[in-house]
Amino acid sequence: MNELHLHLDGSISPETCLDLYKLQRRPLPANTAVELAAILSKAANSKSLSAFIDAFDIVDTVLQQNEAIERVTYELVKRIANAGIDYAEIRYAPVLSTKLGLSQLEVVQAMQAGVSRAQREKPVKIGIILCLMPNAKEIDNLDTVEIARQLKGTNVCALDCAGKETSGSLQKLVPCFTLANNYGIPFTMHAGEIDAPENVDLAIQLGAKRIGHGTCIVNYPELMKKVKEHNILIECCLSSNFATKAVDRILDHPIKKFYEYGIPVCLSSDDPTFLNTNLGNEWKLARDAFLFTYDDLAKMDNFAGEYRFLK
Ligand SMILES: [Zn+2]
């Protein structure tokens, strides 16, 4: 099994998150891990993409030290390996962990150290995707691109843009993705999770190989056609899109329409901690809601294997 769309901070276990708060002597966001899990899940299910993203601050607060980043990455990779997943790409915006003085490079190196420690214990192939943030300073986003260039050839394999998507919000990242193209760094982009067809159009123009979510294109036949013609893979995250109200019901998710139209799709869990899900659960949801057969799901998994960034 392959999982291509998985956020580091959205995968932290509530137990570890709370433990890091204690170790770092910060005011606790909750008294118990169960309470913290409930807070994160409530934010995720608030039916607002914006409120969901704000809740990431609770996690990112404790990811300001190498040891914490290394540990959270290590634990995630161990979970991936134990779930029988053969290949996963973990994504994170290193700029989010620079509030106490770490450089973005140090953040990424801490992630790499966590991946290596887990891989020494259990073999699993892991790629790292560095996310740009539309609301970060351009100089910081350019720094992220430079680090992806510097670490090209390691497990840092691609770029992405995450954070709050608004209409036209990706426009300011054009210089960064143009630079990425010059450096030959492939990228995916969170686009079209909300009704923002222009963001998907821009992603296509910039040369994104994959699009995260892209749910809104189902309402724009021209965009559906373009995505198909450009052989772009859509990373579908059913629980996530339901939680943020990108779709009203799982049944309304356009994954089957994409699939039948001939757009390559794959399934991912996005933020398992917040959404109380995992890749296996996403497969079950897809099977039960859309009556996908095992062969359909295997085909999606093959797409994921084909479109993965780390070969
Ligand atoms: Zn995502």
PDB file of N, CA and C in Angstrom, residues 6 8 11 69-90 110-128 155:
ATOM      1  N   LEU A   6      -0.063  12.884   3.615  1.00  0.00           N
ATOM      2  CA  LEU A   6      -0.044  12.664   5.061  1.00  0.00           C
ATOM      3  C   LEU A   6       0.781  13.782   5.716  1.00  0.00           C
ATOM      4  N   LEU A   8       2.707  15.620   8.737  1.00  0.00           N
ATOM      5  CA  LEU A   8       3.414  15.261   9.975  1.00  0.00           C
ATOM      6  C   LEU A   8       2.653  15.744  11.204  1.00  0.00           C
ATOM      7  N   SER A  11      -0.545  14.076  12.203  1.00  0.00           N
ATOM      8  CA  SER A  11      -0.417  12.645  12.517  1.00  0.00           C
ATOM      9  C   SER A  11       0.121  12.402  13.918  1.00  0.00           C
ATOM     10  N   ILE A  69      10.648  17.112  16.931  1.00  0.00           N
ATOM     11  CA  ILE A  69      10.363  16.837  15.511  1.00  0.00           C
ATOM     12  C   ILE A  69      10.853  15.434  15.152  1.00  0.00           C
ATOM     13  N   GLU A  70      12.051  15.106  15.645  1.00  0.00           N
ATOM     14  CA  GLU A  70      12.614  13.778  15.370  1.00  0.00           C
ATOM     15  C   GLU A  70      11.694  12.690  15.943  1.00  0.00           C
ATOM     16  N   ARG A  71      11.242  12.905  17.173  1.00  0.00           N
ATOM     17  CA  ARG A  71      10.406  11.895  17.840  1.00  0.00           C
ATOM     18  C   ARG A  71       9.061  11.708  17.128  1.00  0.00           C
ATOM     19  N   VAL A  72       8.420  12.819  16.789  1.00  0.00           N
ATOM     20  CA  VAL A  72       7.100  12.724  16.158  1.00  0.00           C
ATOM     21  C   VAL A  72       7.223  12.060  14.778  1.00  0.00           C
ATOM     22  N   THR A  73       8.302  12.363  14.060  1.00  0.00           N
ATOM     23  CA  THR A  73       8.507  11.734  12.748  1.00  0.00           C
ATOM     24  C   THR A  73       8.785  10.240  12.927  1.00  0.00           C
ATOM     25  N   TYR A  74       9.660   9.940  13.883  1.00  0.00           N
ATOM     26  CA  TYR A  74       9.986   8.533  14.176  1.00  0.00           C
ATOM     27  C   TYR A  74       8.713   7.737  14.481  1.00  0.00           C
ATOM     28  N   GLU A  75       7.882   8.285  15.357  1.00  0.00           N
ATOM     29  CA  GLU A  75       6.669   7.554  15.754  1.00  0.00           C
ATOM     30  C   GLU A  75       5.727   7.372  14.572  1.00  0.00           C
ATOM     31  N   LEU A  76       5.636   8.385  13.731  1.00  0.00           N
ATOM     32  CA  LEU A  76       4.756   8.276  12.565  1.00  0.00           C
ATOM     33  C   LEU A  76       5.264   7.189  11.611  1.00  0.00           C
ATOM     34  N   VAL A  77       6.566   7.196  11.358  1.00  0.00           N
ATOM     35  CA  VAL A  77       7.106   6.192  10.418  1.00  0.00           C
ATOM     36  C   VAL A  77       6.926   4.786  10.986  1.00  0.00           C
ATOM     37  N   LYS A  78       7.094   4.641  12.294  1.00  0.00           N
ATOM     38  CA  LYS A  78       6.860   3.328  12.910  1.00  0.00           C
ATOM     39  C   LYS A  78       5.393   2.898  12.717  1.00  0.00           C
ATOM     40  N   ARG A  79       4.490   3.842  12.896  1.00  0.00           N
ATOM     41  CA  ARG A  79       3.052   3.519  12.706  1.00  0.00           C
ATOM     42  C   ARG A  79       2.773   3.120  11.260  1.00  0.00           C
ATOM     43  N   ILE A  80       3.389   3.848  10.337  1.00  0.00           N
ATOM     44  CA  ILE A  80       3.206   3.543   8.912  1.00  0.00           C
ATOM     45  C   ILE A  80       3.685   2.116   8.630  1.00  0.00           C
ATOM     46  N   ALA A  81       4.890   1.807   9.120  1.00  0.00           N
ATOM     47  CA  ALA A  81       5.469   0.482   8.868  1.00  0.00           C
ATOM     48  C   ALA A  81       4.605  -0.606   9.520  1.00  0.00           C
ATOM     49  N   ASN A  82       4.154  -0.345  10.743  1.00  0.00           N
ATOM     50  CA  ASN A  82       3.345  -1.354  11.448  1.00  0.00           C
ATOM     51  C   ASN A  82       1.980  -1.564  10.799  1.00  0.00           C
ATOM     52  N   ALA A  83       1.517  -0.552  10.044  1.00  0.00           N
ATOM     53  CA  ALA A  83       0.209  -0.683   9.372  1.00  0.00           C
ATOM     54  C   ALA A  83       0.350  -1.442   8.058  1.00  0.00           C
ATOM     55  N   GLY A  84       1.566  -1.850   7.723  1.00  0.00           N
ATOM     56  CA  GLY A  84       1.755  -2.612   6.486  1.00  0.00           C
ATOM     57  C   GLY A  84       1.830  -1.740   5.242  1.00  0.00           C
ATOM     58  N   ILE A  85       2.038  -0.445   5.445  1.00  0.00           N
ATOM     59  CA  ILE A  85       2.177   0.460   4.297  1.00  0.00           C
ATOM     60  C   ILE A  85       3.628   0.363   3.808  1.00  0.00           C
ATOM     61  N   ASP A  86       3.797   0.207   2.499  1.00  0.00           N
ATOM     62  CA  ASP A  86       5.144  -0.007   1.952  1.00  0.00           C
ATOM     63  C   ASP A  86       5.860   1.301   1.649  1.00  0.00           C
ATOM     64  N   TYR A  87       5.051   2.300   1.294  1.00  0.00           N
ATOM     65  CA  TYR A  87       5.652   3.578   0.892  1.00  0.00           C
ATOM     66  C   TYR A  87       4.726   4.703   1.328  1.00  0.00           C
ATOM     67  N   ALA A  88       5.298   5.738   1.929  1.00  0.00           N
ATOM     68  CA  ALA A  88       4.492   6.906   2.296  1.00  0.00           C
ATOM     69  C   ALA A  88       5.304   8.172   2.095  1.00  0.00           C
ATOM     70  N   GLU A  89       4.595   9.238   1.825  1.00  0.00           N
ATOM     71  CA  GLU A  89       5.220  10.550   1.769  1.00  0.00           C
ATOM     72  C   GLU A  89       4.664  11.384   2.920  1.00  0.00           C
ATOM     73  N   ILE A  90       5.576  11.898   3.732  1.00  0.00           N
ATOM     74  CA  ILE A  90       5.187  12.716   4.881  1.00  0.00           C
ATOM     75  C   ILE A  90       5.458  14.164   4.506  1.00  0.00           C
ATOM     76  N   ALA A 110      15.925  17.186  11.208  1.00  0.00           N
ATOM     77  CA  ALA A 110      15.339  16.460  12.346  1.00  0.00           C
ATOM     78  C   ALA A 110      14.305  15.451  11.848  1.00  0.00           C
ATOM     79  N   MET A 111      13.533  15.832  10.841  1.00  0.00           N
ATOM     80  CA  MET A 111      12.579  14.882  10.240  1.00  0.00           C
ATOM     81  C   MET A 111      13.349  13.699   9.646  1.00  0.00           C
ATOM     82  N   GLN A 112      14.415  14.014   8.933  1.00  0.00           N
ATOM     83  CA  GLN A 112      15.188  12.932   8.298  1.00  0.00           C
ATOM     84  C   GLN A 112      15.777  11.985   9.352  1.00  0.00           C
ATOM     85  N   ALA A 113      16.198  12.568  10.482  1.00  0.00           N
ATOM     86  CA  ALA A 113      16.766  11.736  11.543  1.00  0.00           C
ATOM     87  C   ALA A 113      15.692  10.796  12.096  1.00  0.00           C
ATOM     88  N   GLY A 114      14.466  11.303  12.247  1.00  0.00           N
ATOM     89  CA  GLY A 114      13.361  10.478  12.742  1.00  0.00           C
ATOM     90  C   GLY A 114      13.038   9.347  11.771  1.00  0.00           C
ATOM     91  N   VAL A 115      13.057   9.670  10.476  1.00  0.00           N
ATOM     92  CA  VAL A 115      12.785   8.649   9.456  1.00  0.00           C
ATOM     93  C   VAL A 115      13.863   7.568   9.536  1.00  0.00           C
ATOM     94  N   SER A 116      15.125   7.993   9.610  1.00  0.00           N
ATOM     95  CA  SER A 116      16.234   7.025   9.629  1.00  0.00           C
ATOM     96  C   SER A 116      16.150   6.111  10.849  1.00  0.00           C
ATOM     97  N   ARG A 117      15.848   6.697  12.023  1.00  0.00           N
ATOM     98  CA  ARG A 117      15.786   5.861  13.234  1.00  0.00           C
ATOM     99  C   ARG A 117      14.708   4.786  13.087  1.00  0.00           C
ATOM    100  N   ALA A 118      13.545   5.191  12.564  1.00  0.00           N
ATOM    101  CA  ALA A 118      12.465   4.208  12.397  1.00  0.00           C
ATOM    102  C   ALA A 118      12.847   3.155  11.358  1.00  0.00           C
ATOM    103  N   GLN A 119      13.501   3.598  10.293  1.00  0.00           N
ATOM    104  CA  GLN A 119      13.857   2.656   9.224  1.00  0.00           C
ATOM    105  C   GLN A 119      14.897   1.639   9.692  1.00  0.00           C
ATOM    106  N   ARG A 120      15.719   2.048  10.665  1.00  0.00           N
ATOM    107  CA  ARG A 120      16.698   1.090  11.206  1.00  0.00           C
ATOM    108  C   ARG A 120      15.975  -0.031  11.944  1.00  0.00           C
ATOM    109  N   GLU A 121      14.805   0.291  12.488  1.00  0.00           N
ATOM    110  CA  GLU A 121      14.057  -0.707  13.257  1.00  0.00           C
ATOM    111  C   GLU A 121      13.115  -1.531  12.376  1.00  0.00           C
ATOM    112  N   LYS A 122      12.595  -0.905  11.333  1.00  0.00           N
ATOM    113  CA  LYS A 122      11.658  -1.618  10.452  1.00  0.00           C
ATOM    114  C   LYS A 122      11.742  -0.995   9.060  1.00  0.00           C
ATOM    115  N   PRO A 123      12.059  -1.804   8.040  1.00  0.00           N
ATOM    116  CA  PRO A 123      12.221  -1.220   6.715  1.00  0.00           C
ATOM    117  C   PRO A 123      10.904  -0.721   6.120  1.00  0.00           C
ATOM    118  N   VAL A 124      10.904   0.499   5.669  1.00  0.00           N
ATOM    119  CA  VAL A 124       9.749   1.098   4.991  1.00  0.00           C
ATOM    120  C   VAL A 124      10.303   2.272   4.194  1.00  0.00           C
ATOM    121  N   LYS A 125       9.738   2.496   3.025  1.00  0.00           N
ATOM    122  CA  LYS A 125      10.273   3.578   2.198  1.00  0.00           C
ATOM    123  C   LYS A 125       9.469   4.864   2.460  1.00  0.00           C
ATOM    124  N   ILE A 126      10.184   5.939   2.724  1.00  0.00           N
ATOM    125  CA  ILE A 126       9.522   7.193   3.091  1.00  0.00           C
ATOM    126  C   ILE A 126      10.100   8.365   2.296  1.00  0.00           C
ATOM    127  N   GLY A 127       9.212   9.137   1.676  1.00  0.00           N
ATOM    128  CA  GLY A 127       9.603  10.397   1.042  1.00  0.00           C
ATOM    129  C   GLY A 127       9.163  11.566   1.919  1.00  0.00           C
ATOM    130  N   ILE A 128       9.862  12.669   1.816  1.00  0.00           N
ATOM    131  CA  ILE A 128       9.485  13.868   2.577  1.00  0.00           C
ATOM    132  C   ILE A 128       9.125  14.976   1.584  1.00  0.00           C
ATOM    133  N   ASN A 155      15.870  11.740   0.717  1.00  0.00           N
ATOM    134  CA  ASN A 155      14.443  11.403   0.728  1.00  0.00           C
ATOM    135  C   ASN A 155      13.536  12.635   0.653  1.00  0.00           C
TER     136      ASN A 155
END
